[in-house]
PDB file of C-alpha atoms in Angstrom:
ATOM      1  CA  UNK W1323      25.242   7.553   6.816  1.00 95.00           C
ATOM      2  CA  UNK W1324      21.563   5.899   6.954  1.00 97.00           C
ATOM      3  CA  UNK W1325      21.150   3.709   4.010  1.00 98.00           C
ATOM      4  CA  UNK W1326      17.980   1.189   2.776  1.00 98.00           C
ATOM      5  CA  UNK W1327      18.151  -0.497  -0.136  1.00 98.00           C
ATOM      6  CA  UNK W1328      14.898  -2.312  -0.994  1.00 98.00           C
ATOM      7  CA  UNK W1329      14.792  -5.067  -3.387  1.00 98.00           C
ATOM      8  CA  UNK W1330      12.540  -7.956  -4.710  1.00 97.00           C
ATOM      9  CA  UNK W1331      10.069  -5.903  -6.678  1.00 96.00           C
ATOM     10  CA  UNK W1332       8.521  -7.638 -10.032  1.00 96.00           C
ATOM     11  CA  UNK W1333       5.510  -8.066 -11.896  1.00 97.00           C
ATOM     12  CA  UNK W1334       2.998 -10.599 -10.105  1.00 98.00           C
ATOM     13  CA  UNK W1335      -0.166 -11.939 -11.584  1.00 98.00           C
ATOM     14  CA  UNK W1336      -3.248 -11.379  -8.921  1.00 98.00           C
ATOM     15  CA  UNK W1337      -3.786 -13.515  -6.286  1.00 98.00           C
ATOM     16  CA  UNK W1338       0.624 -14.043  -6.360  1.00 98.00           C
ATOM     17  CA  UNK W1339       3.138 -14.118  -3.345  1.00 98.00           C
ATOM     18  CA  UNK W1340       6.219 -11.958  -3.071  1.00 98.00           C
ATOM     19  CA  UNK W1341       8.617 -10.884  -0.627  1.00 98.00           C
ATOM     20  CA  UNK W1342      10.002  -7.812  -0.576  1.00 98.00           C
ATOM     21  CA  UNK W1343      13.355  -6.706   1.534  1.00 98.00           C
ATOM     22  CA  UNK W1344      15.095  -4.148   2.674  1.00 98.00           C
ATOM     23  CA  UNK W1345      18.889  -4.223   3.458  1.00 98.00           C
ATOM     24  CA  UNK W1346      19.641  -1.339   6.421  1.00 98.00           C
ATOM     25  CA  UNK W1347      23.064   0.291   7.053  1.00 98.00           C
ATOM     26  CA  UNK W1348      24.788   2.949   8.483  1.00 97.00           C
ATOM     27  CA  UNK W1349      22.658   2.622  12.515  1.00 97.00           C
ATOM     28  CA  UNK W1350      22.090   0.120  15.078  1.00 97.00           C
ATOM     29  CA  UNK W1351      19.348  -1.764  13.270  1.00 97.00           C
ATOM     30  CA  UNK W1352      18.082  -3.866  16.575  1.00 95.00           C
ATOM     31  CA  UNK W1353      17.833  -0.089  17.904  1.00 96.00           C
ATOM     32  CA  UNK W1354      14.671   1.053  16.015  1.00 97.00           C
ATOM     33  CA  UNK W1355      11.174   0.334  14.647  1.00 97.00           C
ATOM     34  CA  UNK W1356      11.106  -0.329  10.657  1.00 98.00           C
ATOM     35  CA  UNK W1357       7.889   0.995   8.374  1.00 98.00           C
ATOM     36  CA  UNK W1358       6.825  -0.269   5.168  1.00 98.00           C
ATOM     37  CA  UNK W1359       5.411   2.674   3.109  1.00 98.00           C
ATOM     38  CA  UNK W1360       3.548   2.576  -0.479  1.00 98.00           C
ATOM     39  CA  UNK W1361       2.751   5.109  -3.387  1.00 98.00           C
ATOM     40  CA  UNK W1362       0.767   4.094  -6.460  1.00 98.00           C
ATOM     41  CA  UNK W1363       1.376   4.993  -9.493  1.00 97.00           C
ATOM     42  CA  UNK W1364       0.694   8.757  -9.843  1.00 96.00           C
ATOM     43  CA  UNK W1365      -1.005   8.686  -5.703  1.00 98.00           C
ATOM     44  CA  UNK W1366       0.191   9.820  -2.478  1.00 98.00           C
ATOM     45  CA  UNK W1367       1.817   8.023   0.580  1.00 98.00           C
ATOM     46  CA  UNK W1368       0.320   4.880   2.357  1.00 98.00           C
ATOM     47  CA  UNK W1369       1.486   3.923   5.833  1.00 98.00           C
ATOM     48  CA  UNK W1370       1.566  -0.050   4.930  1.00 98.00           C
ATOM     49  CA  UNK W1371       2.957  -1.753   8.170  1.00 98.00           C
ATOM     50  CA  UNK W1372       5.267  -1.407  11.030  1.00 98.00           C
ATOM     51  CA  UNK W1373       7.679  -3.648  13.455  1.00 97.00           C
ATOM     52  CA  UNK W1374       9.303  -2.772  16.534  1.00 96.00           C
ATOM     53  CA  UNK W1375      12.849  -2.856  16.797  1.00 96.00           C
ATOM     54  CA  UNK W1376      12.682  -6.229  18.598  1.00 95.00           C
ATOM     55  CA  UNK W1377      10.388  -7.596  16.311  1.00 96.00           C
ATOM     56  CA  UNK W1378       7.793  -8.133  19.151  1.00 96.00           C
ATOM     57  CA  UNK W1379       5.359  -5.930  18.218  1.00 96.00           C
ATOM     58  CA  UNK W1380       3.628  -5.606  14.464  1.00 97.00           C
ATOM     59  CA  UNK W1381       1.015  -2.745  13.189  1.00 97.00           C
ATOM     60  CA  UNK W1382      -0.555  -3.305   9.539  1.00 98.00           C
ATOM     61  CA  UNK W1383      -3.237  -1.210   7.629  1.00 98.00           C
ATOM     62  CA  UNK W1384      -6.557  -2.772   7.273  1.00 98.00           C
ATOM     63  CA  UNK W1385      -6.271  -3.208   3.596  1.00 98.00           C
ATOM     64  CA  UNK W1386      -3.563  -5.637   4.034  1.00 98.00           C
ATOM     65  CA  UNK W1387      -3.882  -7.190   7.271  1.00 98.00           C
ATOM     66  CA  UNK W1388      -4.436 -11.350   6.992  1.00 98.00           C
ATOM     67  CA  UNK W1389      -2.119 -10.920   3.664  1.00 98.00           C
ATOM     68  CA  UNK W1390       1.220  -9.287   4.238  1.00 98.00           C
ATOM     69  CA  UNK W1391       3.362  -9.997   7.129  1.00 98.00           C
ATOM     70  CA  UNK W1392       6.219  -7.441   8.446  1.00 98.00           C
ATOM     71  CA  UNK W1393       9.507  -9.198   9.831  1.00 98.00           C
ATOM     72  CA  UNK W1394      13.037  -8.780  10.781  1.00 98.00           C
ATOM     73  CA  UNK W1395      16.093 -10.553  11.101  1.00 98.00           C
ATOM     74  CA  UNK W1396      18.706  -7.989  12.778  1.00 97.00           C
ATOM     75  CA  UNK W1397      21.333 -10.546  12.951  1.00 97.00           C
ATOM     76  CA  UNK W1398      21.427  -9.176   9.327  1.00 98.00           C
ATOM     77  CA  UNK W1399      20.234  -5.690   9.311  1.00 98.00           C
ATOM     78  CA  UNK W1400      17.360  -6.736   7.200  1.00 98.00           C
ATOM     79  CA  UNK W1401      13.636  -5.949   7.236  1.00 98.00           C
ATOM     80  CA  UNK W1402      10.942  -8.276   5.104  1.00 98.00           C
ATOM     81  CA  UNK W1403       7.407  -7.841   3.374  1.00 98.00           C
ATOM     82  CA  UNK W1404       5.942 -11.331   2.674  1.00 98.00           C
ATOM     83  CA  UNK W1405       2.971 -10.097   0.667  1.00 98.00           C
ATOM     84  CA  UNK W1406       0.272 -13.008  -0.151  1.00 98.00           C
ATOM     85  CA  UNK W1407      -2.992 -12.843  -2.415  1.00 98.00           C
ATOM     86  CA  UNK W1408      -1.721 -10.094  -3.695  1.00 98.00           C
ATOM     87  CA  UNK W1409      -4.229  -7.709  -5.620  1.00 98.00           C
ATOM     88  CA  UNK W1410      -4.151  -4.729  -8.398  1.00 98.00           C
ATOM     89  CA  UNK W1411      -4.617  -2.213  -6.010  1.00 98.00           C
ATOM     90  CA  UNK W1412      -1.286  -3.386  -3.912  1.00 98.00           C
ATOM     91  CA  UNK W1413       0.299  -2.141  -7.066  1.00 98.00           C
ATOM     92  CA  UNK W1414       3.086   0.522  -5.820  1.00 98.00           C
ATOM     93  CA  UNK W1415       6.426   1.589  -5.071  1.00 98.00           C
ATOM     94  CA  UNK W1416       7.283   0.092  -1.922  1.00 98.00           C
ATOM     95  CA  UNK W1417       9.719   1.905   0.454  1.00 98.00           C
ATOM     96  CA  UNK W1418      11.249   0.762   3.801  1.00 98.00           C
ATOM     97  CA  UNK W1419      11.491   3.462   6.196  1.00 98.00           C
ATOM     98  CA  UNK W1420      13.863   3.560  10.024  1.00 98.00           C
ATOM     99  CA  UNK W1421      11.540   5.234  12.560  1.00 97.00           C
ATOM    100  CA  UNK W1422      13.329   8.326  13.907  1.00 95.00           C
ATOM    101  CA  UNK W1423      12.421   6.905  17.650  1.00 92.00           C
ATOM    102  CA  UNK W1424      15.076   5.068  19.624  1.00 89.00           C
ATOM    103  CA  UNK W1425      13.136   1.653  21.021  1.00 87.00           C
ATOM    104  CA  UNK W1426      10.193   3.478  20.032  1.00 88.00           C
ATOM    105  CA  UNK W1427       7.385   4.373  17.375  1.00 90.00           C
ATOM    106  CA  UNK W1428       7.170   7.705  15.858  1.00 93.00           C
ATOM    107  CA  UNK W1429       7.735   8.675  11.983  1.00 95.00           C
ATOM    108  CA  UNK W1430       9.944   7.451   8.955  1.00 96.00           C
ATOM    109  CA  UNK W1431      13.295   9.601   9.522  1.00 96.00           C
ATOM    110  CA  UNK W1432      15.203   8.083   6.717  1.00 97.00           C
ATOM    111  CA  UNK W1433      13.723   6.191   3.471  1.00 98.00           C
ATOM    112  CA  UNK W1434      14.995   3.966   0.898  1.00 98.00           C
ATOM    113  CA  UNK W1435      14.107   4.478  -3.374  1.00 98.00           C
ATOM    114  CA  UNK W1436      11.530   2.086  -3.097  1.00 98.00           C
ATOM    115  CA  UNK W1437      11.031  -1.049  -5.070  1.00 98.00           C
ATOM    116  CA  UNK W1438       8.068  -1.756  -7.792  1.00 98.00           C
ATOM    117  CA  UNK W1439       5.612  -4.076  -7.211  1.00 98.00           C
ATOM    118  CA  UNK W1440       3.376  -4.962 -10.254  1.00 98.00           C
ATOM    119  CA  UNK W1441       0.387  -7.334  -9.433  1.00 98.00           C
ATOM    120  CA  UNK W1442      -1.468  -7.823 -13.498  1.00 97.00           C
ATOM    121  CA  UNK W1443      -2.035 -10.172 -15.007  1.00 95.00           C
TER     122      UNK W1443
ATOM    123  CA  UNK S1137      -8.577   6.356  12.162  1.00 96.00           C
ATOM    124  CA  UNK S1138      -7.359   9.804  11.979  1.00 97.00           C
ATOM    125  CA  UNK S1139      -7.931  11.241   8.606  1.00 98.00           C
ATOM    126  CA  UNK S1140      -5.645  14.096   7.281  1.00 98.00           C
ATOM    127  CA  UNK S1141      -6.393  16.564   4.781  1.00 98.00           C
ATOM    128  CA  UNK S1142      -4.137  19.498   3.176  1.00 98.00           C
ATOM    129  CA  UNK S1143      -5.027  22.135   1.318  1.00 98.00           C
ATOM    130  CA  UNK S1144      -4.236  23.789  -1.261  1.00 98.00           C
ATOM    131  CA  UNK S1145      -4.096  19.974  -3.413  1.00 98.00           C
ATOM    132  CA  UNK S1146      -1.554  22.411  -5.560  1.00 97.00           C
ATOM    133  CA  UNK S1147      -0.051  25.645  -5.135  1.00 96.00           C
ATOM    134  CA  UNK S1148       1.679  27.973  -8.010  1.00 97.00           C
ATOM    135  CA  UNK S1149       4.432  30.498  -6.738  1.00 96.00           C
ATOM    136  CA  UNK S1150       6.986  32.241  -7.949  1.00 96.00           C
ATOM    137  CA  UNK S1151      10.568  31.883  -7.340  1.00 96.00           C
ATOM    138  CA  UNK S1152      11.353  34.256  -4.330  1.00 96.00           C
ATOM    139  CA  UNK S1153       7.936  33.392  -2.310  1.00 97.00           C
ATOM    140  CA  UNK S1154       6.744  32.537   0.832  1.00 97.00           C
ATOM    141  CA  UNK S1155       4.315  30.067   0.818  1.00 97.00           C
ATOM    142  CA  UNK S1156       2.647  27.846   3.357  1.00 98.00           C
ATOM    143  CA  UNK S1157       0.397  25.053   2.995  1.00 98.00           C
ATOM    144  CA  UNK S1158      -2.139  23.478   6.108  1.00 98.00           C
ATOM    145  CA  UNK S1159      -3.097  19.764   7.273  1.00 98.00           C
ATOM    146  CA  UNK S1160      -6.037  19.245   9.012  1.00 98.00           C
ATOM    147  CA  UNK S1161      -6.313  16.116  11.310  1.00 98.00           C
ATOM    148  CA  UNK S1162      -9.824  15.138  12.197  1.00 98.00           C
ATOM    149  CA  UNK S1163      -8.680  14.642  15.849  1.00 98.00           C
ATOM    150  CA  UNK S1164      -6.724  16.065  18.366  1.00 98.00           C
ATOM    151  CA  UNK S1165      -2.732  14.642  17.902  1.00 98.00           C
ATOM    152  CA  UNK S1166      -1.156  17.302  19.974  1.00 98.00           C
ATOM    153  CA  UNK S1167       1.831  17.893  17.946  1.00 97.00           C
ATOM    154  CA  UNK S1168       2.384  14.166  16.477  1.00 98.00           C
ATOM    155  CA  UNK S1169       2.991  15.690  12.971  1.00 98.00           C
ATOM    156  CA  UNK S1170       5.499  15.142  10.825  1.00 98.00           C
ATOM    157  CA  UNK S1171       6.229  16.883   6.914  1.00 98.00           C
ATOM    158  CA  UNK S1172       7.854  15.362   3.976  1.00 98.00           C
ATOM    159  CA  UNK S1173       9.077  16.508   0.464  1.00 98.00           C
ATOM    160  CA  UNK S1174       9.024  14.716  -1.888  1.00 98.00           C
ATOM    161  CA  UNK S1175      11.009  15.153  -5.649  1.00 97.00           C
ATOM    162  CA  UNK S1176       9.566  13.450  -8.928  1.00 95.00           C
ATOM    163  CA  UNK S1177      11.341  10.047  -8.820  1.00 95.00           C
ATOM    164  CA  UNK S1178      12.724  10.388  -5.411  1.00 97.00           C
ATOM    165  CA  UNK S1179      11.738   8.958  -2.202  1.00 98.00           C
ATOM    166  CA  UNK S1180      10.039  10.926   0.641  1.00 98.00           C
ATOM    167  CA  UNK S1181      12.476  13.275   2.807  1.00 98.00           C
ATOM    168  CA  UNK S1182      11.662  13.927   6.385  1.00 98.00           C
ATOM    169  CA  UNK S1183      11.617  18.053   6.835  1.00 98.00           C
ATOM    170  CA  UNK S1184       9.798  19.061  10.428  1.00 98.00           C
ATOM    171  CA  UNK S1185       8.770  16.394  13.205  1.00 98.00           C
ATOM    172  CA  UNK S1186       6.170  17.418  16.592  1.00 97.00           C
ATOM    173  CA  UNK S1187       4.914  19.941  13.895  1.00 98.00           C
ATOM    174  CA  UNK S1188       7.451  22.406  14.352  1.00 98.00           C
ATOM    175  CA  UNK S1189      11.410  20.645  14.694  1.00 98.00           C
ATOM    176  CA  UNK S1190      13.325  20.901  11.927  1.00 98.00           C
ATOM    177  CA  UNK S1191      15.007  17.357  10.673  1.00 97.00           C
ATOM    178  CA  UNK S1192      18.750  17.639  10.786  1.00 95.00           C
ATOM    179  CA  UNK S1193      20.141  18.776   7.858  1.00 95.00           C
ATOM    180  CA  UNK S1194      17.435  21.125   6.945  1.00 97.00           C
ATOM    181  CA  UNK S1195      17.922  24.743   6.151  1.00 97.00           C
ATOM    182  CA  UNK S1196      15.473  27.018   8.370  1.00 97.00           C
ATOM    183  CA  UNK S1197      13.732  28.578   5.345  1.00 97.00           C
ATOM    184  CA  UNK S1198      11.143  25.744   6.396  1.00 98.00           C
ATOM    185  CA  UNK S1199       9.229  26.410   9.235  1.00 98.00           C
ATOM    186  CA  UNK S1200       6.371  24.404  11.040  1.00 98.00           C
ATOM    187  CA  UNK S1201       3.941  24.928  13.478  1.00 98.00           C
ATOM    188  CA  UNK S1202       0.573  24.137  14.988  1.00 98.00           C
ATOM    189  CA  UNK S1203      -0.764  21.917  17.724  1.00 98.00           C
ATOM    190  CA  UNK S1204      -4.155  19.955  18.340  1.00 98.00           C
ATOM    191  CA  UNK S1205      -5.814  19.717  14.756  1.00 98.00           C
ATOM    192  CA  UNK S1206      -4.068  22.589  12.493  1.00 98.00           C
ATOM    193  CA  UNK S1207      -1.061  22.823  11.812  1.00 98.00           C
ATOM    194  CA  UNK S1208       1.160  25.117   8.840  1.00 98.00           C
ATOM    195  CA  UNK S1209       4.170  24.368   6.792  1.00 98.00           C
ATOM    196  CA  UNK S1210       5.971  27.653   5.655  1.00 98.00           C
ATOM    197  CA  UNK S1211       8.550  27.605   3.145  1.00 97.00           C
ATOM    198  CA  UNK S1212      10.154  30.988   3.060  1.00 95.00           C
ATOM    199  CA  UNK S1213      11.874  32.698  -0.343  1.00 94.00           C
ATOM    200  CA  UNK S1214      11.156  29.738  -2.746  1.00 96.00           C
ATOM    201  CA  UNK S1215      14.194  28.194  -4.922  1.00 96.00           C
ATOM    202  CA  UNK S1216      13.852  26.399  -7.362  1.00 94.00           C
ATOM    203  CA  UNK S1217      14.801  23.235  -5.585  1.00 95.00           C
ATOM    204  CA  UNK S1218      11.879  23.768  -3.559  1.00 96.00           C
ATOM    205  CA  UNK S1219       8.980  22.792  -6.281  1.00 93.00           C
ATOM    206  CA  UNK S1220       8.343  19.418  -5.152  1.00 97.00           C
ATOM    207  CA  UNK S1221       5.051  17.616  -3.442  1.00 98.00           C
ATOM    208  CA  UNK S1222       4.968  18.047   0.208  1.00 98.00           C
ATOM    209  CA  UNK S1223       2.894  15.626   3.110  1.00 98.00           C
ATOM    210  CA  UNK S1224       1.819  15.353   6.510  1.00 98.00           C
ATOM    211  CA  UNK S1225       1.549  12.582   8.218  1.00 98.00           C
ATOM    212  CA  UNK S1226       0.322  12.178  11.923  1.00 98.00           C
ATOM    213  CA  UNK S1227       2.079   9.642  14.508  1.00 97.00           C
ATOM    214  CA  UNK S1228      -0.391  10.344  17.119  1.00 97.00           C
ATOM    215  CA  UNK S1229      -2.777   7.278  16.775  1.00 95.00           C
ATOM    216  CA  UNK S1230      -1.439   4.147  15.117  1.00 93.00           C
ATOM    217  CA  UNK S1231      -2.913   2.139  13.078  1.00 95.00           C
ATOM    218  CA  UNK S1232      -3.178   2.865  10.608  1.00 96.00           C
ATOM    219  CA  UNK S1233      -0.330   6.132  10.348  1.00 97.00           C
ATOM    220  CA  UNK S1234      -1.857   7.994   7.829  1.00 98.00           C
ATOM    221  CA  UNK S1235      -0.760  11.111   5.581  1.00 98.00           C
ATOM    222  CA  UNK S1236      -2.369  13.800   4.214  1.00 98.00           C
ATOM    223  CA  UNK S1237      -3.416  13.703   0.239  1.00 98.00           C
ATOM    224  CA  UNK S1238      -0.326  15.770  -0.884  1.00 98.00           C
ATOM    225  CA  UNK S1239       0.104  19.340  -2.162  1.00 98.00           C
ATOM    226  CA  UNK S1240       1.960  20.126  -5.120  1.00 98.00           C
ATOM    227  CA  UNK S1241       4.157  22.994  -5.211  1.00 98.00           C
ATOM    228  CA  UNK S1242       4.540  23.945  -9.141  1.00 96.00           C
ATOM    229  CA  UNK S1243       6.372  27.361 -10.345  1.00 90.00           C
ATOM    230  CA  UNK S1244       4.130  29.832 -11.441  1.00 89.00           C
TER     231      UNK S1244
END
């Protein structure tokens, strides 16, 4: 059985780093792409980032490209959000999401329960 | 980017129903188009991918389809399990991947 577990979610004042991650079990990890997706408070989805399943290859939306980076370590299942200058409006559950593409890029398939991240000051 | 857009926003039905809701991409994405439900306090669950496969898992009371720029989701005799918020996203043209805004299925 698929499972994420996201964790490192906390209350950040503005301008604050954090790094989220995302513990993956249950698939060959190094098989597939990874997806960061976020929902503010009360607000639909937002397609945050991607990374291949070698790591090679990284996609971010515009809002938080230059300030979050997207990695991977598969030697431990894990996928990362190192989120700089972090603003009000990145405020949102974060959840890590396994494409449903082998070696490839499609949709989100399986989903963790998120983490919070709080950026006030 | 490709934008998305669903309507109804939010839907009222009765237990029993058939329903269907539509997404709108503003470009052609053949049939890149996924659907999600999602539960108050629960994470996002994958339901139909290329617009009309259903995820494994799934029972066949919901149906997709469309291609191009229009596509449907139908949910067929309504439980109430079903009343949840529902999304489309497109996986066509990346970056951004973008959803629709959401429609929320409430029991009438």
């Amino acid at each position: 059985e698929v499972q994420l577990v996201e964790s490192g979610g906390v209350v950040v004042q503005p301008g604050g780093s954090l790094r989220l991650s995302c513990a993956a079990s249950g698939f060959t990890f190094d098989d597939y792409s990874m997806h960061w997706v976020r929902q503010a408070p009360g607000k639909g989805l937002e397609w945050v980032s991607l990374i291949s399943w070698d790591g090679g290859t990284t996609y971010y939306t515009d809002s938080v490209k230059g300030r979050f980076t997207i990695s991977r370590d598969n030697s431990k299942n894990s996928l990362y959000l190192q989120m700089n200058s972090l603003r009000t409006d990145d405020t949102a559950l974060y959840y890590c999401a396994k494409d449903q593409s082998h070696r490839g890029n499609s949709y989100g398939d399986c989903w963790g329960q998120g983490t919070l991240v709080t950026v006030s000051s | 980017d490709i934008q998305m857009t669903q309507s109804p926003s939010s839907l009222s039905a009765s237990v029993g129903d058939r329903v269907t809701i539509t997404c709108r991409a503003s470009q052609d994405i053949t049939n890149y188009l996924a659907w999600f439900q999602q539960k108050p306090g629960k994470a996002p669950k994958s339901l139909i991918y290329a617009a009309s496969s259903l995820q494994s898992g799934v029972p066949s009371k919901f149906s997709g389809s469309g291609s191009g720029t229009d596509f449907t989701l139908t949910i067929s005799s309504l439980q109430p399990e079903d009343f949840a918020t529902y999304y489309c996203q497109q996986y066509y043209s990346y970056p951004p991947y973008t959803f629709g805004q959401g429609t929320k299925l409430e029991i009438k």
